[in-house]
Amino acid sequence: MTHEELADLIFPNIKHDIKYYEEKYPERKLKEGAIVTRYAPSPTGFVHIGALLASFTEYSFAKQSDGVFYLRIEDTDTKRTVENGISNIIRDLKDFDITFTEGAANENAETGSYGPYIQSKRKEIYHTFIKELIKEGKAYPCFLSEEEVNEIRERQEKHKDRIGIYGKYAKYRDLTPDEAAAKIKNGEEYIIRFKSPGSFYKKVKCTDLIRGELEFPENDLDIPIMKQDGLPTYHFAHLVDDHLMHTTHVIRGDEWLSSLPIHIQLFSYCGFKAPKYAHISPLLKNDNGVVRKLSKRKDSECAVSYYHEMGIPNEAVKLYLATIMNTNFEEWYLQNKDKQISDFTFSFKKVSKSGALFDLEKLGNISKTYFSRLTKEEVYEQTKTYLEEFDKEFLKVFTKNPEYTKAILNIEREQKKPRKDIGKYSDVKKLIWYMFDEEFKPNYEDKDINTNLLQDYLENYYNEEDDKNTWFNKIAEFGSKNGYTSVKEYKENPDKYKGHVGDICEMLRFVITSLTMTPDLYEIMRLLGKERIMKRLDNFKNK
Ligand code: GLU
């Protein structure tokens, strides 16, 4: 029996050959340098923050090069499939504006001419390729049972030998086609293994776009390419899919880095052009001084829903991911006040080689910068959406008089050095509650306030129509009549005065807001108006 006959015995119903598929999926017509890449999750329905970083990276590189970003579902590990897994992944990514040029669109539909994009629907294609390898003697049926493979591993561990099926452990690699066929006809179970041409004692060079040139021992493992259920392994499916879908760049987690020599070998042994590879380091967390990988199980910030619930804008999360992705992003962002992420050109060279610390405080700071660049309308609309879901009580207050609320939000906004105190939608209430009478139930702490002085000022000097200069000059004038001087003068001769203008402002601020720190007092007073301020002073006196 020939290898060809063995291949026919194993795959009797294959209609096409590799060439057929290569013609069916021709070279893409894209401009020079266009990156074709993919997001290739298992359909678990769950996008964690590391996966969001990976997909955002892939999306950005494809987009900035006018390339293609497609969604391929890797469901060959059937245990990991959950109901609506694909739709949920697509929905979560869409929230972050990560969308696909082609690929799976939900459980049952897809777009693009390089599909099917769901691996379990590509069985026939994989079998065609595997059949061809068997025909050429480059792959073979292996009859080792799972127990035998486990025993081999245990033995290898005991003898501190390399783990895997290679050399003398690859018991069935040299069966003749007749011997193999006899076992198959006898009903013995098998998987298909790749017959590695490599030697562990030779070195191969592989290039990673982030880490540069790496040297590995050549792969000599006869890795499984088809499992007993007839589905391919990741290694093999990735080879076939990225070949036929004309992926130019494989961007993936660095848990795959050690498989790189296998993948490079598979591509070259099959005579296909290998894509370029970029391996992204995992996100790390400083857990009370111990740096470890961010964990789906332990860390709530791992789920992307966390940010939604906390009220951190998706755009801010993306800005933070961009900061992690390229070491020069943050500086660029801080310097370019009116630019969007999409104006930035990402590069593989600026991806950090080691894992990045995922730091919620840092995210909070970036988010504050993001908020500081929004218009009052934007803050209003976005916060409203958040409150609609998470705080219906405050929503009523917030939306009662939109123009008033927007005016509050505009205090120290839309100016050269805008306020930077809002980092999440849930901060908004904490920062502006005192501007609403229905919310203003202050808990004044003990403080020495000269209420008569304030009453005098408000009745006889304060006019809500005054511009800021006039307002300030009046406080100064009123102050000087009452023993309060300028800050400078007060510092030089503290004994001669009761205090300085700042002290009057502080007292006013305290009575009006119950706080010692707020944004611009002039604006706060102007928006509240004299009547409401007087009322607050009265309440303060009677407390
Ligand atoms: N399904 C693989 C994973 O989730 C994809 C890796 C790749 O992008 O090639 O890790």
XYZ file of C-alpha atoms and ligand atoms in Angstrom:
553
model
C 0.000 0.000 0.000
C 1.206 3.510 -0.770
C 0.888 6.585 1.435
C -1.668 7.812 -1.032
C -3.813 4.731 -0.494
C -3.456 5.125 3.257
C -4.637 8.725 2.912
C -7.643 7.526 0.900
C -8.422 4.935 3.529
C -8.446 7.576 6.259
C -10.281 10.242 4.264
C -12.336 8.434 1.620
C -14.765 11.285 0.973
C -12.553 14.271 0.322
C -13.688 15.959 -2.880
C -11.047 18.594 -3.416
C -7.366 19.190 -3.152
C -5.371 22.025 -1.590
C -5.066 23.800 -4.905
C -8.829 23.982 -5.157
C -9.006 25.915 -1.906
C -6.069 28.106 -2.782
C -7.881 29.131 -5.927
C -11.136 29.592 -4.084
C -9.450 31.969 -1.642
C -7.127 34.041 -3.811
C -4.610 36.608 -2.674
C -6.365 39.678 -1.298
C -6.208 42.831 -3.331
C -4.988 45.339 -0.814
C -2.606 48.219 -0.911
C 1.053 47.664 -0.123
C 1.671 47.264 3.595
C -1.947 46.542 4.469
C -2.156 44.332 7.534
C -4.575 41.411 7.512
C -5.087 40.158 11.003
C -7.689 38.482 13.104
C -9.161 38.085 16.515
C -9.473 34.371 17.094
C -11.240 33.603 20.345
C -12.907 30.469 21.570
C -16.633 31.163 21.745
C -16.718 31.423 25.517
C -18.778 34.602 25.349
C -16.359 36.273 27.684
C -14.043 39.109 26.742
C -11.549 39.788 29.490
C -9.368 42.852 29.595
C -6.339 41.039 28.154
C -8.429 39.885 25.205
C -9.725 43.414 24.800
C -6.141 44.649 24.629
C -5.297 41.994 22.029
C -8.316 42.719 19.853
C -7.823 46.462 20.176
C -4.200 46.018 19.086
C -5.198 43.872 16.122
C -7.981 46.242 15.150
C -5.722 49.283 15.334
C -2.955 47.805 13.208
C -5.391 46.620 10.552
C -7.263 49.894 10.522
C -4.279 52.212 10.322
C -2.888 50.248 7.372
C -6.208 50.054 5.498
C -6.061 46.321 6.046
C -8.522 43.694 7.158
C -9.512 42.723 10.665
C -11.618 39.609 10.791
C -13.242 37.502 13.464
C -12.466 33.819 13.430
C -14.047 31.556 15.963
C -11.784 28.848 17.277
C -14.235 26.293 18.557
C -12.295 23.106 18.023
C -12.181 22.672 21.783
C -15.892 21.952 22.015
C -15.879 22.057 25.824
C -15.326 25.799 25.719
C -18.324 26.675 23.581
C -21.173 28.443 25.350
C -24.564 29.494 24.085
C -24.509 32.867 22.319
C -20.771 32.976 22.904
C -20.070 34.547 19.529
C -22.786 37.209 19.764
C -21.668 38.176 23.236
C -18.079 38.606 22.164
C -19.112 40.758 19.216
C -21.397 42.873 21.391
C -18.764 43.468 24.058
C -16.153 44.487 21.528
C -18.569 46.747 19.703
C -19.042 48.686 22.931
C -15.402 49.613 22.554
C -15.796 50.408 18.837
C -13.853 47.319 17.930
C -15.570 46.082 14.814
C -14.644 43.611 12.122
C -14.162 43.973 8.404
C -15.318 40.393 7.924
C -15.855 37.123 9.731
C -18.408 35.584 12.013
C -21.311 37.979 12.585
C -23.218 35.826 15.070
C -23.843 32.128 15.733
C -25.296 31.578 12.256
C -24.150 34.331 9.944
C -20.942 35.730 8.588
C -19.607 38.208 6.060
C -16.575 38.069 3.790
C -15.304 35.738 1.072
C -12.725 33.796 3.044
C -15.094 31.818 5.245
C -16.405 29.792 6.858
C -14.934 31.712 9.764
C -16.023 29.240 12.387
C -13.526 26.431 12.644
C -16.026 23.670 13.343
C -17.510 24.443 9.914
C -14.159 23.989 8.196
C -13.653 20.315 8.901
C -13.669 19.356 5.235
C -10.970 21.926 4.502
C -8.714 20.719 7.315
C -9.184 17.131 6.231
C -8.128 18.041 2.717
C -4.885 19.472 4.021
C -4.264 16.582 6.411
C -4.955 14.073 3.684
C -2.368 15.745 1.532
C 0.224 15.588 4.330
C -0.444 11.889 4.862
C -0.116 11.322 1.156
C 3.295 12.951 1.242
C 4.341 11.002 4.322
C 4.438 14.222 6.363
C 1.748 13.153 8.811
C 0.708 9.783 10.140
C -1.937 8.041 12.204
C -0.776 7.506 15.758
C -2.372 4.751 17.822
C -1.072 5.763 21.233
C -3.996 5.909 23.612
C -4.421 8.816 25.996
C -3.292 6.578 28.852
C -0.157 5.629 26.980
C 0.637 9.262 26.276
C 0.148 10.052 29.965
C 2.409 7.193 30.943
C 5.063 8.457 28.587
C 4.805 11.901 30.123
C 5.145 10.528 33.628
C 8.187 8.550 32.604
C 9.702 11.613 30.967
C 9.044 13.700 34.057
C 10.644 11.066 36.243
C 13.748 10.898 34.093
C 13.835 14.655 33.610
C 13.520 14.059 29.910
C 11.844 16.483 27.516
C 8.082 16.058 27.453
C 6.329 15.040 24.272
C 6.114 12.541 21.461
C 9.405 12.548 19.559
C 12.219 10.156 18.699
C 11.806 6.834 20.409
C 8.524 7.923 21.954
C 6.976 8.400 18.537
C 6.188 4.733 18.323
C 4.020 4.863 15.220
C 5.825 7.401 13.108
C 7.605 4.782 11.053
C 4.824 2.285 10.517
C 4.511 1.288 6.894
C 1.231 2.277 5.242
C 0.281 -1.410 5.317
C 0.873 -1.702 9.050
C -1.082 1.472 9.738
C -3.902 0.396 7.430
C -4.153 -2.964 9.157
C -4.635 -1.290 12.538
C -7.238 1.075 11.145
C -9.154 -1.750 9.528
C -8.946 -3.511 12.850
C -10.911 -0.625 14.354
C -8.079 0.758 16.491
C -8.487 4.365 17.506
C -5.988 6.959 16.370
C -5.179 10.604 16.008
C -3.098 12.201 13.273
C 0.333 13.519 14.127
C 2.630 15.744 12.171
C 5.875 13.941 11.345
C 8.364 16.530 12.440
C 11.459 16.825 10.267
C 13.307 18.771 12.965
C 16.166 18.035 15.276
C 16.173 19.368 18.804
C 19.916 19.932 18.600
C 19.641 22.356 15.735
C 18.749 25.967 16.324
C 16.197 27.969 14.366
C 15.779 31.697 14.281
C 12.270 33.129 14.530
C 11.338 36.767 14.372
C 8.773 38.289 16.631
C 7.769 41.821 15.715
C 7.831 42.894 19.339
C 10.748 40.932 20.713
C 12.951 40.874 17.645
C 14.941 37.840 16.583
C 14.688 34.814 18.843
C 16.511 31.545 18.747
C 14.845 28.254 19.564
C 15.780 24.607 19.323
C 14.178 23.211 16.205
C 10.895 21.464 16.839
C 11.150 17.695 16.811
C 7.801 16.942 18.453
C 5.287 15.002 16.436
C 2.475 17.251 17.537
C -1.132 16.129 17.067
C -2.813 17.870 14.173
C -6.127 16.037 14.244
C -7.854 14.810 17.354
C -9.944 11.690 17.672
C -13.139 13.667 17.124
C -11.828 14.595 13.682
C -11.276 18.229 14.593
C -7.871 19.813 14.122
C -5.697 21.086 16.958
C -5.019 24.796 17.338
C -1.602 24.440 15.682
C -2.996 22.935 12.551
C -6.185 24.954 12.262
C -4.163 28.129 12.606
C -1.851 27.009 9.808
C -4.656 26.236 7.390
C -6.812 29.215 8.280
C -4.110 31.838 8.286
C -2.838 30.443 5.014
C -6.200 30.455 3.250
C -7.436 33.674 4.829
C -4.181 35.399 3.857
C -3.378 36.642 7.314
C -0.266 38.793 7.183
C 0.119 39.264 10.941
C -0.690 36.931 13.787
C -0.995 39.038 16.912
C -1.678 36.862 19.937
C -0.958 36.243 23.591
C 2.561 35.252 24.516
C 1.417 31.900 25.862
C 1.871 30.913 22.215
C 5.442 32.142 21.937
C 6.913 28.749 22.799
C 4.872 27.209 19.953
C 6.417 29.580 17.442
C 9.095 27.103 16.235
C 6.337 24.549 15.640
C 4.311 27.024 13.641
C 7.226 28.262 11.593
C 8.125 24.652 10.855
C 4.560 23.761 9.856
C 4.394 26.645 7.413
C 7.718 25.909 5.852
C 7.204 22.144 5.662
C 3.879 22.684 3.936
C 5.424 25.184 1.569
C 3.258 28.097 2.716
C 4.438 31.594 3.421
C 4.302 32.155 7.183
C 2.637 35.271 8.524
C 4.527 37.677 10.745
C 4.093 37.093 14.447
C 3.712 39.478 17.350
C 3.249 38.103 20.851
C 1.673 40.364 23.416
C 2.701 40.054 27.046
C 0.028 39.425 29.631
C -1.338 42.179 31.830
C 0.074 42.128 35.314
C -1.211 43.240 38.648
C 0.569 44.395 41.727
C -1.211 42.417 44.396
C 0.058 43.825 47.700
C 3.613 43.879 46.487
C 3.448 40.619 44.556
C 3.382 41.078 40.797
C 1.323 38.420 39.091
C -0.801 37.924 36.013
C -4.217 39.521 36.051
C -6.598 36.694 36.792
C -10.105 36.123 35.528
C -10.888 34.307 38.735
C -9.426 36.704 41.267
C -9.694 40.168 39.750
C -13.001 41.837 39.060
C -11.277 44.361 36.774
C -10.590 41.498 34.413
C -14.171 41.495 33.128
C -14.966 44.333 30.756
C -18.369 44.718 32.392
C -16.503 46.027 35.442
C -15.746 49.336 33.708
C -19.297 49.751 32.590
C -20.581 49.249 36.109
C -17.970 51.534 37.634
C -18.912 54.233 35.147
C -15.534 54.439 33.478
C -16.075 55.485 29.871
C -15.101 52.929 27.256
C -13.092 55.585 25.530
C -11.000 56.060 28.672
C -10.430 52.308 28.895
C -9.279 52.398 25.288
C -6.969 55.301 25.969
C -5.447 53.297 28.758
C -5.078 50.239 26.544
C -3.379 52.427 23.941
C -1.039 53.655 26.671
C -0.193 50.073 27.518
C 0.111 49.108 23.892
C 2.608 51.739 22.816
C 5.061 53.306 25.224
C 4.946 56.640 23.396
C 1.167 56.940 23.295
C 0.548 58.683 26.577
C 2.927 61.533 25.913
C 1.414 62.003 22.486
C -2.072 62.062 23.944
C -1.181 64.618 26.589
C 0.402 66.848 23.978
C -2.369 66.597 21.430
C -5.468 67.931 23.051
C -7.774 67.685 20.073
C -6.671 64.349 18.670
C -8.375 60.966 18.829
C -6.786 57.558 19.341
C -7.323 56.874 15.658
C -4.977 59.761 14.811
C -2.089 57.936 16.445
C 0.096 55.543 14.491
C 0.889 52.454 16.523
C 4.074 50.546 15.934
C 5.239 47.095 16.964
C 8.591 48.532 17.986
C 6.942 50.594 20.700
C 5.141 47.678 22.278
C 6.726 46.887 25.604
C 8.506 43.555 25.658
C 7.653 42.746 29.219
C 4.198 42.506 30.716
C 2.509 45.774 31.568
C 1.195 46.516 34.999
C -2.519 47.079 34.814
C -3.080 49.863 37.261
C -6.582 51.096 38.017
C -5.261 54.317 39.504
C -3.449 55.098 36.292
C -6.577 54.298 34.332
C -8.420 56.723 36.621
C -5.951 59.487 35.819
C -6.216 58.937 32.110
C -9.947 58.944 32.435
C -9.789 62.312 34.190
C -7.817 63.742 31.316
C -10.355 62.272 28.933
C -13.262 63.859 30.828
C -11.449 67.174 30.965
C -11.545 67.330 27.175
C -15.262 66.690 26.839
C -17.754 69.455 26.256
C -20.493 70.026 28.797
C -22.957 68.491 26.348
C -20.901 65.322 26.111
C -20.494 64.984 29.859
C -24.193 65.616 30.276
C -25.359 63.078 27.700
C -22.936 60.344 28.705
C -23.595 60.776 32.415
C -27.302 60.720 31.749
C -26.960 57.377 29.993
C -25.037 56.039 32.954
C -27.586 57.303 35.473
C -30.439 55.822 33.462
C -28.983 52.436 34.207
C -27.387 52.853 37.605
C -28.926 55.761 39.536
C -32.511 56.563 38.637
C -32.950 58.740 41.730
C -30.225 61.156 40.847
C -31.217 60.985 37.208
C -34.404 62.888 38.034
C -32.492 65.674 39.685
C -29.807 65.687 37.035
C -32.212 65.997 34.119
C -34.816 68.285 35.705
C -33.288 71.383 34.193
C -30.737 70.294 31.588
C -29.443 73.793 30.929
C -28.758 74.348 34.609
C -26.991 70.981 34.932
C -24.907 71.651 31.858
C -23.931 75.027 33.246
C -22.732 73.276 36.402
C -20.793 70.777 34.360
C -19.272 73.636 32.449
C -17.667 75.218 35.474
C -13.950 75.242 34.663
C -14.585 73.254 31.504
C -14.104 74.207 27.841
C -11.133 76.355 28.776
C -7.381 76.180 28.590
C -6.806 74.353 31.865
C -10.037 72.463 32.376
C -11.045 70.776 35.606
C -9.762 67.279 36.072
C -11.820 65.956 38.923
C -14.244 63.681 37.098
C -12.845 60.228 36.371
C -16.050 58.248 36.115
C -19.728 58.906 35.618
C -20.344 57.847 39.178
C -18.094 60.749 40.306
C -20.421 63.328 38.812
C -22.995 63.162 41.585
C -20.284 63.251 44.239
C -18.893 66.399 42.670
C -22.000 68.434 41.948
C -24.701 67.306 44.397
C -24.556 70.514 46.413
C -25.706 72.499 43.408
C -29.148 70.921 43.692
C -31.390 71.985 46.557
C -33.085 68.602 46.701
C -29.665 67.004 47.291
C -28.306 69.671 49.568
C -28.709 68.197 53.024
C -25.324 69.143 54.331
C -23.597 67.729 57.290
C -21.567 70.744 58.332
C -18.526 70.026 60.357
C -17.595 72.390 63.141
C -16.037 75.542 61.826
C -15.660 79.101 62.968
C -17.804 81.127 60.564
C -18.685 84.772 60.980
C -22.234 84.568 59.688
C -23.002 88.220 60.315
C -20.088 89.190 58.159
C -21.321 86.957 55.349
C -24.853 88.271 55.713
C -23.584 91.821 55.432
C -21.557 90.984 52.339
C -24.366 89.135 50.621
C -26.981 91.765 51.358
C -24.931 94.816 50.558
C -22.225 93.808 48.118
C -23.078 90.639 46.292
C -24.794 90.947 42.952
C -25.196 87.843 40.834
C -24.980 89.926 37.681
C -21.423 91.002 38.418
C -18.644 89.694 36.243
C -15.831 87.843 37.910
C -13.531 90.839 38.281
C -16.193 93.004 39.824
C -17.197 90.158 42.108
C -13.677 89.782 43.310
C -13.030 93.483 43.714
C -16.163 93.801 45.790
C -15.051 91.050 48.126
C -11.702 92.798 48.468
C -13.351 96.125 49.151
C -15.772 94.621 51.624
C -12.913 92.743 53.245
C -10.745 95.756 53.724
C -13.610 97.570 55.457
C -13.861 94.654 57.839
C -10.263 93.976 58.668
C -9.445 91.504 55.863
C -6.629 92.333 53.513
C -4.903 90.855 50.482
C -3.147 87.534 50.893
C 0.238 89.169 50.344
C -0.308 91.934 52.842
C -1.696 89.478 55.345
C 1.340 87.267 55.091
C 3.616 90.198 55.766
C 1.637 91.571 58.727
C -0.607 88.852 60.077
C -1.127 90.580 63.413
C -2.661 93.668 61.906
C -5.621 91.876 60.283
C -8.398 89.441 60.984
C -7.560 87.558 57.829
C -7.357 87.878 54.041
C -9.853 87.829 51.161
C -9.323 84.093 50.746
C -10.733 83.595 54.207
C -13.946 85.305 53.255
C -14.212 83.171 50.152
C -13.565 80.072 52.201
C -16.331 80.948 54.640
C -18.699 81.629 51.783
C -17.773 78.390 50.092
C -18.282 76.462 53.277
C -21.711 77.877 54.038
C -22.875 77.533 50.452
C -21.572 74.049 49.730
C -20.541 72.616 53.118
C -17.204 71.855 51.491
C -13.749 73.320 51.802
C -12.797 72.560 48.244
C -14.867 73.135 45.115
C -14.333 74.430 41.611
C -14.653 78.125 40.949
C -16.678 79.797 43.713
C -17.709 82.718 41.532
C -19.391 80.342 39.074
C -21.028 78.356 41.834
C -22.503 81.497 43.350
C -23.627 82.843 40.018
C -25.450 79.610 39.191
C -27.069 79.278 42.583
C -28.154 82.916 42.657
C -28.455 85.267 45.572
C -31.778 84.017 46.840
C -30.702 80.406 47.225
C -27.412 81.464 48.749
C -29.181 83.607 51.358
C -31.419 80.692 52.151
C -28.430 78.442 52.675
C -26.932 81.017 55.009
C -30.169 81.119 56.994
C -30.217 77.354 57.257
C -26.638 77.382 58.331
C -27.393 79.815 61.142
C -30.307 77.707 62.323
C -28.589 74.395 62.175
N -7.791 30.666 19.984
C -6.480 31.114 20.342
C -6.540 31.733 21.723
O -7.613 32.127 22.145
C -6.055 32.145 19.338
C -4.639 32.465 19.327
C -4.350 33.181 18.014
O -4.736 34.340 17.899
O -3.790 32.574 17.126
O -5.555 31.831 22.394
